[in-house]
Tab-separated table of C-alpha atoms in Angstrom:
chain	number	residue	atom	x	y	z
A	1434	UNK	CA	0.000	0.000	0.000
A	1435	UNK	CA	1.255	3.465	-0.951
A	1436	UNK	CA	-0.170	6.925	-0.304
A	1437	UNK	CA	-0.303	10.104	-2.362
A	1438	UNK	CA	-0.788	13.549	-0.855
A	1439	UNK	CA	-3.864	15.383	-2.113
A	1440	UNK	CA	-4.532	19.029	-1.169
A	1441	UNK	CA	-8.257	18.306	-0.732
A	1442	UNK	CA	-8.496	14.933	1.002
A	1443	UNK	CA	-5.064	14.579	2.557
A	1444	UNK	CA	-3.439	11.179	2.096
A	1445	UNK	CA	-5.102	8.900	-0.462
A	1446	UNK	CA	-4.264	5.206	-0.238
A	1447	UNK	CA	-3.293	3.330	-3.391
A	1448	UNK	CA	-3.090	-0.461	-3.534
A	1449	UNK	CA	-1.412	-2.621	-6.186
A	1450	UNK	CA	-4.548	-2.615	-8.365
A	1451	UNK	CA	-5.020	1.165	-8.444
A	1452	UNK	CA	-1.287	1.838	-8.781
A	1453	UNK	CA	-1.085	-0.360	-11.872
A	1454	UNK	CA	-4.116	1.385	-13.431
A	1455	UNK	CA	-2.705	4.836	-12.688
A	1456	UNK	CA	0.400	4.006	-14.725
A	1457	UNK	CA	-1.585	3.216	-17.906
A	1458	UNK	CA	-1.582	5.723	-20.829
A	1459	UNK	CA	-5.337	6.552	-20.584
A	1460	UNK	CA	-4.932	7.568	-16.928
A	1461	UNK	CA	-1.680	9.460	-17.507
A	1462	UNK	CA	-3.370	11.427	-20.314
A	1463	UNK	CA	-5.692	12.891	-17.672
A	1464	UNK	CA	-2.692	14.707	-16.165
A	1465	UNK	CA	-2.737	16.823	-19.328
A	1466	UNK	CA	-6.447	17.651	-19.370
A	1467	UNK	CA	-7.550	20.594	-17.272
A	1468	UNK	CA	-10.619	20.000	-15.153
A	1469	UNK	CA	-12.118	23.418	-15.889
A	1470	UNK	CA	-11.082	23.854	-19.497
A	1471	UNK	CA	-10.394	27.539	-20.151
A	1472	UNK	CA	-11.407	28.842	-16.715
A	1473	UNK	CA	-7.776	29.662	-15.969
A	1474	UNK	CA	-8.336	32.747	-18.143
A	1475	UNK	CA	-10.537	33.945	-15.275
A	1476	UNK	CA	-8.966	32.216	-12.275
A	1477	UNK	CA	-5.182	31.789	-12.766
A	1478	UNK	CA	-5.057	28.938	-10.267
A	1479	UNK	CA	-7.609	26.799	-12.126
A	1480	UNK	CA	-5.012	24.508	-13.680
A	1481	UNK	CA	-5.962	21.334	-11.827
A	1482	UNK	CA	-6.586	18.290	-13.969
A	1483	UNK	CA	-8.910	15.343	-14.432
A	1484	UNK	CA	-6.157	13.176	-12.957
A	1485	UNK	CA	-6.282	14.480	-9.394
A	1486	UNK	CA	-10.076	14.693	-9.577
A	1487	UNK	CA	-10.175	10.991	-10.475
A	1488	UNK	CA	-8.011	10.164	-7.461
A	1489	UNK	CA	-10.353	12.193	-5.251
A	1490	UNK	CA	-13.477	10.460	-6.558
A	1491	UNK	CA	-11.843	7.066	-5.992
A	1492	UNK	CA	-10.961	8.072	-2.428
A	1493	UNK	CA	-14.520	9.176	-1.613
A	1494	UNK	CA	-16.059	6.079	-3.228
A	1495	UNK	CA	-13.726	3.865	-1.200
A	1496	UNK	CA	-14.611	5.735	1.988
A	1497	UNK	CA	-18.330	5.302	1.375
A	1498	UNK	CA	-18.219	1.585	0.564
A	1499	UNK	CA	-16.226	0.869	3.729
A	1500	UNK	CA	-19.303	1.695	5.795
A	1501	UNK	CA	-21.626	-0.592	3.814
A	1502	UNK	CA	-21.404	-4.115	5.243
A	1503	UNK	CA	-23.410	-5.751	2.452
A	1504	UNK	CA	-20.807	-4.932	-0.224
A	1505	UNK	CA	-18.296	-7.685	-1.016
A	1506	UNK	CA	-14.599	-7.044	-1.581
A	1507	UNK	CA	-15.050	-7.855	-5.276
A	1508	UNK	CA	-17.768	-5.209	-5.556
A	1509	UNK	CA	-15.626	-2.689	-3.684
A	1510	UNK	CA	-12.747	-3.295	-6.084
A	1511	UNK	CA	-15.010	-2.868	-9.119
A	1512	UNK	CA	-16.458	0.388	-7.817
A	1513	UNK	CA	-13.028	1.723	-6.828
A	1514	UNK	CA	-11.736	1.012	-10.340
A	1515	UNK	CA	-14.846	2.601	-11.885
A	1516	UNK	CA	-14.306	5.730	-9.784
A	1517	UNK	CA	-10.647	5.943	-10.804
A	1518	UNK	CA	-11.386	5.455	-14.518
A	1519	UNK	CA	-14.676	7.338	-14.793
A	1520	UNK	CA	-13.150	10.298	-16.695
A	1521	UNK	CA	-10.788	8.526	-19.135
A	1522	UNK	CA	-13.320	9.189	-21.920
A	1523	UNK	CA	-13.028	12.977	-21.639
A	1524	UNK	CA	-11.600	14.877	-24.575
A	1525	UNK	CA	-9.169	17.815	-24.353
A	1526	UNK	CA	-10.288	20.817	-22.306
A	1527	UNK	CA	-12.899	18.561	-20.682
A	1528	UNK	CA	-16.450	19.702	-21.422
A	1529	UNK	CA	-15.362	22.153	-24.150
A	1530	UNK	CA	-14.979	19.292	-26.646
A	1531	UNK	CA	-17.704	17.003	-25.317
A	1532	UNK	CA	-20.339	18.066	-27.859
A	1533	UNK	CA	-17.997	17.140	-30.742
A	1534	UNK	CA	-17.238	13.727	-29.292
A	1535	UNK	CA	-20.946	13.032	-28.802
A	1536	UNK	CA	-21.849	14.269	-32.291
A	1537	UNK	CA	-19.213	12.313	-34.197
A	1538	UNK	CA	-18.838	9.138	-32.102
A	1539	UNK	CA	-22.395	8.887	-30.734
A	1540	UNK	CA	-20.784	8.353	-27.337
A	1541	UNK	CA	-20.579	10.436	-24.188
A	1542	UNK	CA	-17.488	10.688	-22.024
A	1543	UNK	CA	-18.962	8.028	-19.722
A	1544	UNK	CA	-18.901	5.497	-22.579
A	1545	UNK	CA	-15.476	3.946	-21.978
A	1546	UNK	CA	-16.053	0.229	-22.559
A	1547	UNK	CA	-13.781	0.287	-25.618
A	1548	UNK	CA	-10.961	1.592	-23.408
A	1549	UNK	CA	-11.602	-1.019	-20.722
A	1550	UNK	CA	-11.415	-3.899	-23.187
A	1551	UNK	CA	-8.045	-3.193	-24.773
A	1552	UNK	CA	-4.447	-2.456	-23.876
A	1553	UNK	CA	-2.947	-2.386	-20.410
A	1554	UNK	CA	-6.229	-1.616	-18.660
A	1555	UNK	CA	-7.828	-4.771	-20.065
A	1556	UNK	CA	-4.842	-6.862	-18.952
A	1557	UNK	CA	-4.965	-5.460	-15.410
A	1558	UNK	CA	-8.705	-6.006	-15.075
A	1559	UNK	CA	-8.351	-9.560	-16.341
A	1560	UNK	CA	-5.495	-10.244	-13.902
A	1561	UNK	CA	-7.679	-9.193	-10.980
A	1562	UNK	CA	-10.798	-10.939	-12.239
A	1563	UNK	CA	-12.746	-7.710	-12.760
A	1564	UNK	CA	-15.463	-7.287	-15.383
A	1565	UNK	CA	-15.107	-4.372	-17.866
A	1566	UNK	CA	-18.877	-4.464	-18.468
A	1567	UNK	CA	-19.670	-4.170	-14.743
A	1568	UNK	CA	-17.201	-1.300	-14.367
A	1569	UNK	CA	-18.772	0.469	-17.362
A	1570	UNK	CA	-22.226	0.083	-15.803
A	1571	UNK	CA	-20.929	1.494	-12.507
A	1572	UNK	CA	-19.477	4.528	-14.314
A	1573	UNK	CA	-22.826	5.242	-15.979
A	1574	UNK	CA	-24.756	4.754	-12.727
A	1575	UNK	CA	-26.669	1.798	-14.159
A	1576	UNK	CA	-26.138	-0.403	-11.091
A	1577	UNK	CA	-27.262	0.075	-7.500
A	1578	UNK	CA	-23.656	0.394	-6.358
A	1579	UNK	CA	-22.875	2.684	-9.288
A	1580	UNK	CA	-25.264	5.272	-7.837
A	1581	UNK	CA	-22.444	6.125	-5.451
A	1582	UNK	CA	-20.486	7.334	-8.479
A	1583	UNK	CA	-23.223	8.681	-10.746
A	1584	UNK	CA	-26.601	9.745	-9.374
A	1585	UNK	CA	-28.448	12.765	-8.007
A	1586	UNK	CA	-25.955	13.127	-5.142
A	1587	UNK	CA	-22.699	11.315	-5.803
A	1588	UNK	CA	-19.023	11.366	-4.900
A	1589	UNK	CA	-18.156	12.834	-8.320
A	1590	UNK	CA	-20.056	16.042	-7.496
A	1591	UNK	CA	-18.675	16.130	-3.973
A	1592	UNK	CA	-15.097	16.082	-5.199
A	1593	UNK	CA	-15.334	18.511	-8.100
A	1594	UNK	CA	-17.202	21.164	-6.122
A	1595	UNK	CA	-14.669	21.204	-3.288
A	1596	UNK	CA	-11.705	20.852	-5.661
A	1597	UNK	CA	-12.847	23.544	-8.092
A	1598	UNK	CA	-13.483	25.908	-5.190
A	1599	UNK	CA	-9.983	25.285	-3.834
A	1600	UNK	CA	-8.146	25.896	-7.098
A	1601	UNK	CA	-10.182	28.890	-8.245
A	1602	UNK	CA	-10.097	30.486	-4.797
A	1603	UNK	CA	-13.886	30.925	-4.902
A	1604	UNK	CA	-15.176	30.241	-1.397
A	1605	UNK	CA	-18.598	28.962	-2.498
A	1606	UNK	CA	-17.625	25.307	-2.886
A	1607	UNK	CA	-17.945	24.493	0.802
A	1608	UNK	CA	-19.548	21.067	1.058
A	1609	UNK	CA	-19.539	18.976	4.222
A	1610	UNK	CA	-18.774	15.889	2.146
A	1611	UNK	CA	-17.437	13.966	5.144
A	1612	UNK	CA	-20.778	14.289	6.932
A	1613	UNK	CA	-22.720	13.629	3.750
A	1614	UNK	CA	-20.821	10.409	3.029
A	1615	UNK	CA	-21.265	9.293	6.624
A	1616	UNK	CA	-25.045	9.697	6.265
A	1617	UNK	CA	-25.387	7.902	2.923
A	1618	UNK	CA	-26.709	4.334	2.935
A	1619	UNK	CA	-28.659	1.792	0.906
A	1620	UNK	CA	-32.310	1.420	1.830
A	1621	UNK	CA	-34.582	-0.894	-0.176
A	1622	UNK	CA	-31.789	-1.157	-2.786
A	1623	UNK	CA	-31.715	2.616	-3.265
A	1624	UNK	CA	-28.939	5.018	-2.304
A	1625	UNK	CA	-30.415	7.454	0.221
A	1626	UNK	CA	-29.283	10.201	2.559
A	1627	UNK	CA	-30.119	9.725	6.229
A	1628	UNK	CA	-32.014	12.414	8.119
A	1629	UNK	CA	-28.778	13.585	9.700
A	1630	UNK	CA	-27.355	14.376	6.290
A	1631	UNK	CA	-30.032	16.752	5.019
A	1632	UNK	CA	-28.069	19.868	5.960
A	1633	UNK	CA	-24.953	18.480	4.303
A	1634	UNK	CA	-27.003	17.750	1.168
A	1635	UNK	CA	-28.291	21.317	1.295
A	1636	UNK	CA	-24.692	22.572	1.414
A	1637	UNK	CA	-23.934	20.618	-1.775
A	1638	UNK	CA	-26.851	22.139	-3.671
A	1639	UNK	CA	-26.229	25.661	-2.387
A	1640	UNK	CA	-22.560	25.303	-3.329
A	1641	UNK	CA	-23.429	24.130	-6.846
A	1642	UNK	CA	-25.929	26.985	-7.206
A	1643	UNK	CA	-23.309	29.586	-6.225
A	1644	UNK	CA	-20.469	28.037	-8.213
A	1645	UNK	CA	-22.399	28.094	-11.491
A	1646	UNK	CA	-22.401	31.859	-12.139
A	1647	UNK	CA	-19.076	32.413	-10.383
A	1648	UNK	CA	-17.071	29.629	-12.037
A	1649	UNK	CA	-18.812	27.210	-14.411
A	1650	UNK	CA	-20.825	29.877	-16.245
A	1651	UNK	CA	-18.614	32.896	-15.659
A	1652	UNK	CA	-19.065	35.105	-18.694
A	1653	UNK	CA	-15.340	35.156	-19.562
A	1654	UNK	CA	-15.213	31.363	-19.482
A	1655	UNK	CA	-18.314	31.176	-21.681
A	1656	UNK	CA	-16.806	33.609	-24.194
A	1657	UNK	CA	-13.504	31.725	-24.342
A	1658	UNK	CA	-15.251	28.362	-24.672
A	1659	UNK	CA	-17.540	29.662	-27.432
A	1660	UNK	CA	-14.508	30.970	-29.343
A	1661	UNK	CA	-12.689	27.666	-28.855
A	1662	UNK	CA	-15.669	25.620	-30.014
A	1663	UNK	CA	-15.996	27.739	-33.138
A	1664	UNK	CA	-12.301	27.302	-33.925
A	1665	UNK	CA	-12.597	23.519	-33.557
A	1666	UNK	CA	-15.659	23.483	-35.830
A	1667	UNK	CA	-13.671	25.301	-38.487
A	1668	UNK	CA	-10.706	22.939	-38.167
A	1669	UNK	CA	-12.959	19.888	-38.467
A	1670	UNK	CA	-14.609	21.381	-41.549
A	1671	UNK	CA	-11.170	21.946	-43.093
A	1672	UNK	CA	-10.021	18.414	-42.171
A	1673	UNK	CA	-7.289	19.766	-39.910
A	1674	UNK	CA	-8.775	17.732	-37.044
A	1675	UNK	CA	-10.357	14.323	-37.365
A	1676	UNK	CA	-13.238	14.300	-34.860
A	1677	UNK	CA	-12.790	10.576	-34.254
A	1678	UNK	CA	-9.237	11.286	-33.010
A	1679	UNK	CA	-10.244	14.190	-30.791
A	1680	UNK	CA	-10.960	11.886	-27.881
A	1681	UNK	CA	-7.345	10.692	-27.747
A	1682	UNK	CA	-5.835	14.198	-27.682
A	1683	UNK	CA	-4.741	16.153	-24.641
A	1684	UNK	CA	-4.975	19.918	-24.157
A	1685	UNK	CA	-1.529	20.700	-25.547
A	1686	UNK	CA	-2.088	18.649	-28.718
A	1687	UNK	CA	-5.400	20.346	-29.465
A	1688	UNK	CA	-4.094	23.857	-28.757
A	1689	UNK	CA	-1.063	23.216	-30.983
A	1690	UNK	CA	-3.319	22.258	-33.914
A	1691	UNK	CA	-5.525	25.281	-33.254
A	1692	UNK	CA	-2.709	27.812	-33.192
A	1693	UNK	CA	-1.182	26.273	-36.321
A	1694	UNK	CA	-4.393	26.842	-38.250
A	1695	UNK	CA	-4.875	29.512	-40.877
A	1696	UNK	CA	-7.754	31.892	-41.364
A	1697	UNK	CA	-10.646	32.163	-38.936
A	1698	UNK	CA	-9.681	29.219	-36.703
A	1699	UNK	CA	-6.091	30.384	-36.374
A	1700	UNK	CA	-7.232	33.921	-35.573
A	1701	UNK	CA	-9.528	32.689	-32.804
A	1702	UNK	CA	-6.786	30.455	-31.411
A	1703	UNK	CA	-4.306	33.320	-31.279
A	1704	UNK	CA	-6.915	35.537	-29.608
A	1705	UNK	CA	-7.362	32.858	-26.944
A	1706	UNK	CA	-3.626	32.430	-26.503
A	1707	UNK	CA	-3.115	36.177	-26.082
A	1708	UNK	CA	-6.351	36.612	-24.110
A	1709	UNK	CA	-7.807	39.049	-26.640
A	1710	UNK	CA	-11.310	37.785	-26.122
A	1711	UNK	CA	-14.570	38.839	-27.685
A	1712	UNK	CA	-16.772	41.026	-25.461
A	1713	UNK	CA	-20.389	40.900	-24.394
A	1714	UNK	CA	-22.633	42.856	-26.748
A	1715	UNK	CA	-25.720	41.314	-25.147
A	1716	UNK	CA	-25.947	39.324	-21.927
A	1717	UNK	CA	-29.463	38.653	-20.670
A	1718	UNK	CA	-31.550	36.162	-18.718
A	1719	UNK	CA	-34.966	34.579	-19.203
A	1720	UNK	CA	-36.710	37.551	-17.636
A	1721	UNK	CA	-35.614	39.643	-20.613
A	1722	UNK	CA	-35.970	37.230	-23.525
A	1723	UNK	CA	-38.409	34.546	-22.200
A	1724	UNK	CA	-37.822	30.806	-22.327
A	1725	UNK	CA	-38.789	30.788	-26.016
A	1726	UNK	CA	-35.210	31.774	-26.827
A	1727	UNK	CA	-34.227	28.136	-26.294
A	1728	UNK	CA	-35.809	27.230	-29.636
A	1729	UNK	CA	-33.016	29.203	-31.337
A	1730	UNK	CA	-30.313	26.795	-30.066
A	1731	UNK	CA	-30.548	24.749	-33.273
A	1732	UNK	CA	-30.236	27.813	-35.552
A	1733	UNK	CA	-27.358	29.707	-33.965
A	1734	UNK	CA	-25.251	30.022	-37.139
A	1735	UNK	CA	-28.149	31.470	-39.123
A	1736	UNK	CA	-28.935	33.959	-36.364
A	1737	UNK	CA	-25.300	35.032	-36.137
A	1738	UNK	CA	-25.377	35.762	-39.864
A	1739	UNK	CA	-28.587	37.785	-39.550
A	1740	UNK	CA	-27.308	39.833	-36.612
A	1741	UNK	CA	-24.010	40.453	-38.402
A	1742	UNK	CA	-25.897	41.672	-41.491
A	1743	UNK	CA	-27.994	44.005	-39.325
A	1744	UNK	CA	-24.783	45.350	-37.759
A	1745	UNK	CA	-22.963	45.587	-41.097
A	1746	UNK	CA	-20.046	43.347	-40.117
A	1747	UNK	CA	-18.660	39.937	-41.074
A	1748	UNK	CA	-20.589	36.945	-39.634
A	1749	UNK	CA	-17.377	35.614	-38.077
A	1750	UNK	CA	-17.397	38.624	-35.754
A	1751	UNK	CA	-20.606	37.497	-34.015
A	1752	UNK	CA	-20.789	34.548	-31.648
A	1753	UNK	CA	-23.972	33.490	-29.869
A	1754	UNK	CA	-24.089	31.381	-26.721
A	1755	UNK	CA	-27.485	29.991	-25.710
A	1756	UNK	CA	-27.026	27.518	-22.823
A	1757	UNK	CA	-29.429	24.671	-22.172
A	1758	UNK	CA	-32.182	25.203	-19.632
A	1759	UNK	CA	-30.995	24.636	-16.043
A	1760	UNK	CA	-31.178	21.074	-14.771
A	1761	UNK	CA	-31.057	20.180	-11.081
A	1762	UNK	CA	-31.031	16.394	-10.747
A	1763	UNK	CA	-30.145	16.647	-7.064
A	1764	UNK	CA	-33.739	17.636	-6.294
A	1765	UNK	CA	-34.723	14.003	-6.906
A	1766	UNK	CA	-32.213	12.613	-4.415
A	1767	UNK	CA	-33.867	10.405	-1.820
A	1768	UNK	CA	-33.808	11.111	1.901
A	1769	UNK	CA	-34.786	8.614	4.578
A	1770	UNK	CA	-37.033	10.303	7.128
A	1771	UNK	CA	-38.909	8.426	9.845
A	1772	UNK	CA	-38.565	5.120	8.045
A	1773	UNK	CA	-39.801	6.303	4.654
A	1774	UNK	CA	-38.153	7.747	1.562
A	1775	UNK	CA	-38.950	11.248	0.305
A	1776	UNK	CA	-37.375	13.479	-2.307
A	1777	UNK	CA	-34.805	15.970	-1.088
A	1778	UNK	CA	-36.879	18.936	-2.289
A	1779	UNK	CA	-39.743	17.631	-0.146
A	1780	UNK	CA	-37.495	17.272	2.897
A	1781	UNK	CA	-35.840	20.672	2.593
A	1782	UNK	CA	-37.434	24.060	1.977
A	1783	UNK	CA	-33.995	25.437	1.090
A	1784	UNK	CA	-33.596	22.885	-1.702
A	1785	UNK	CA	-37.137	23.464	-2.989
A	1786	UNK	CA	-36.498	27.193	-3.389
A	1787	UNK	CA	-33.289	26.588	-5.329
A	1788	UNK	CA	-35.202	25.129	-8.278
A	1789	UNK	CA	-36.587	28.528	-9.272
A	1790	UNK	CA	-33.413	30.352	-8.263
A	1791	UNK	CA	-31.349	28.301	-10.732
A	1792	UNK	CA	-33.190	29.942	-13.602
A	1793	UNK	CA	-31.808	33.283	-12.435
A	1794	UNK	CA	-28.285	32.018	-13.190
A	1795	UNK	CA	-29.102	31.341	-16.858
A	1796	UNK	CA	-27.688	33.922	-19.268
A	1797	UNK	CA	-27.637	34.155	-23.054
A	1798	UNK	CA	-24.617	35.874	-24.543
A	1799	UNK	CA	-23.918	37.570	-27.879
A	1800	UNK	CA	-20.182	38.199	-28.229
A	1801	UNK	CA	-18.136	40.287	-30.637
A	1802	UNK	CA	-14.787	42.123	-30.863
A	1803	UNK	CA	-14.946	45.229	-28.691
A	1804	UNK	CA	-14.949	47.632	-31.651
A	1805	UNK	CA	-18.299	46.219	-32.816
A	1806	UNK	CA	-19.982	45.959	-29.445
A	1807	UNK	CA	-22.398	48.852	-29.831
A	1808	UNK	CA	-23.653	47.867	-33.307
A	1809	UNK	CA	-23.946	44.181	-32.470
A	1810	UNK	CA	-25.654	44.908	-29.159
A	1811	UNK	CA	-28.283	47.024	-30.860
A	1812	UNK	CA	-28.895	44.416	-33.571
A	1813	UNK	CA	-29.041	41.546	-31.076
A	1814	UNK	CA	-31.521	43.350	-28.801
A	1815	UNK	CA	-33.708	44.016	-31.809
A	1816	UNK	CA	-33.489	40.428	-33.061
A	1817	UNK	CA	-34.262	38.805	-29.725
A	1818	UNK	CA	-36.794	41.510	-28.789
A	1819	UNK	CA	-35.198	42.164	-25.444
A	1820	UNK	CA	-37.823	43.483	-23.061
A	1821	UNK	CA	-35.806	46.232	-21.465
A	1822	UNK	CA	-32.595	48.096	-22.106
A	1823	UNK	CA	-29.661	46.092	-20.796
A	1824	UNK	CA	-26.669	47.617	-19.122
A	1825	UNK	CA	-23.632	48.425	-21.222
A	1826	UNK	CA	-20.319	46.813	-20.301
A	1827	UNK	CA	-17.087	48.704	-19.958
A	1828	UNK	CA	-14.561	48.113	-22.700
A	1829	UNK	CA	-11.934	47.516	-20.021
A	1830	UNK	CA	-13.832	44.633	-18.418
A	1831	UNK	CA	-12.183	41.236	-17.921
């Protein structure tokens, strides 16, 4: 048994099985994939990777299963391996490239069976008598035990919230994960939170609610990610990147291809590298554009062209970012109260009120180089029929 020092959880124990998996190429690639993509353009310390997150998730999953007597050692090993390997399907810059991987491979980052069945990982699993199919099902939360790793309240969320808070310096990611894990149990074959863990569960949801606008949906991160996505689209169209190979790349490989590109993609890549980002011409929530704006998500390129024509500029100088509607799966988490199971939003008034509050975090952005901000802002407000005049942003903003 060896230990590795983690700034979040302290010493994490590694046995022969996990040590051998850590040394495989798919796991080592995670050292070169940033957990928060381009968020280091906002928070300079946000350079932590999927690798240390995977170690943290494995540690929390191991801690939780130790308190469940009904779980065999074989099952514990399978879940520990699933926790360690759950992110090996991520592409470069994490979620920035996920839509491309899904579009071209018809697989999400959780679909890693092909990686479990070949190479060194397959040999290690076979040596220890572990099933790749069972591990895949755990990763996707398709088994009862896998709910520990992927469900409404899971160890994956617990780790990334605390870890992202630590590395960004944003103090909103305070989750009493130790208490929450202590209160989690299986009841009637379902993973539930005991009554003593309701407040800890509340802390997780409040943390996630506060971290979204401050970190995950910070407007600078959204602008940078939108620019990056557009550059990748252009490179795929020009055959400079094969989308089927994107999943095997790390951050440095992708960024090298981007900066080597010519034309529009190369220009966007150099802007990102030099932090000469587009600016917000329009940045509004549902109260100003109504939920009907979501129907435009499938026509973004056409709308960008129309707004650019209205503003009298090139279509490449307009980028539109319309996020999906907010989803809060944690509301459905089960709590055991007085011998019966109820949903978390029924057990906690705080959680119930967060459902509506999450919609306040949603923002649609129209971005453009700063010299076109006024024209594009006017055209975008007219196109989307913004209900009231939105504030103007200083040209010197971050």
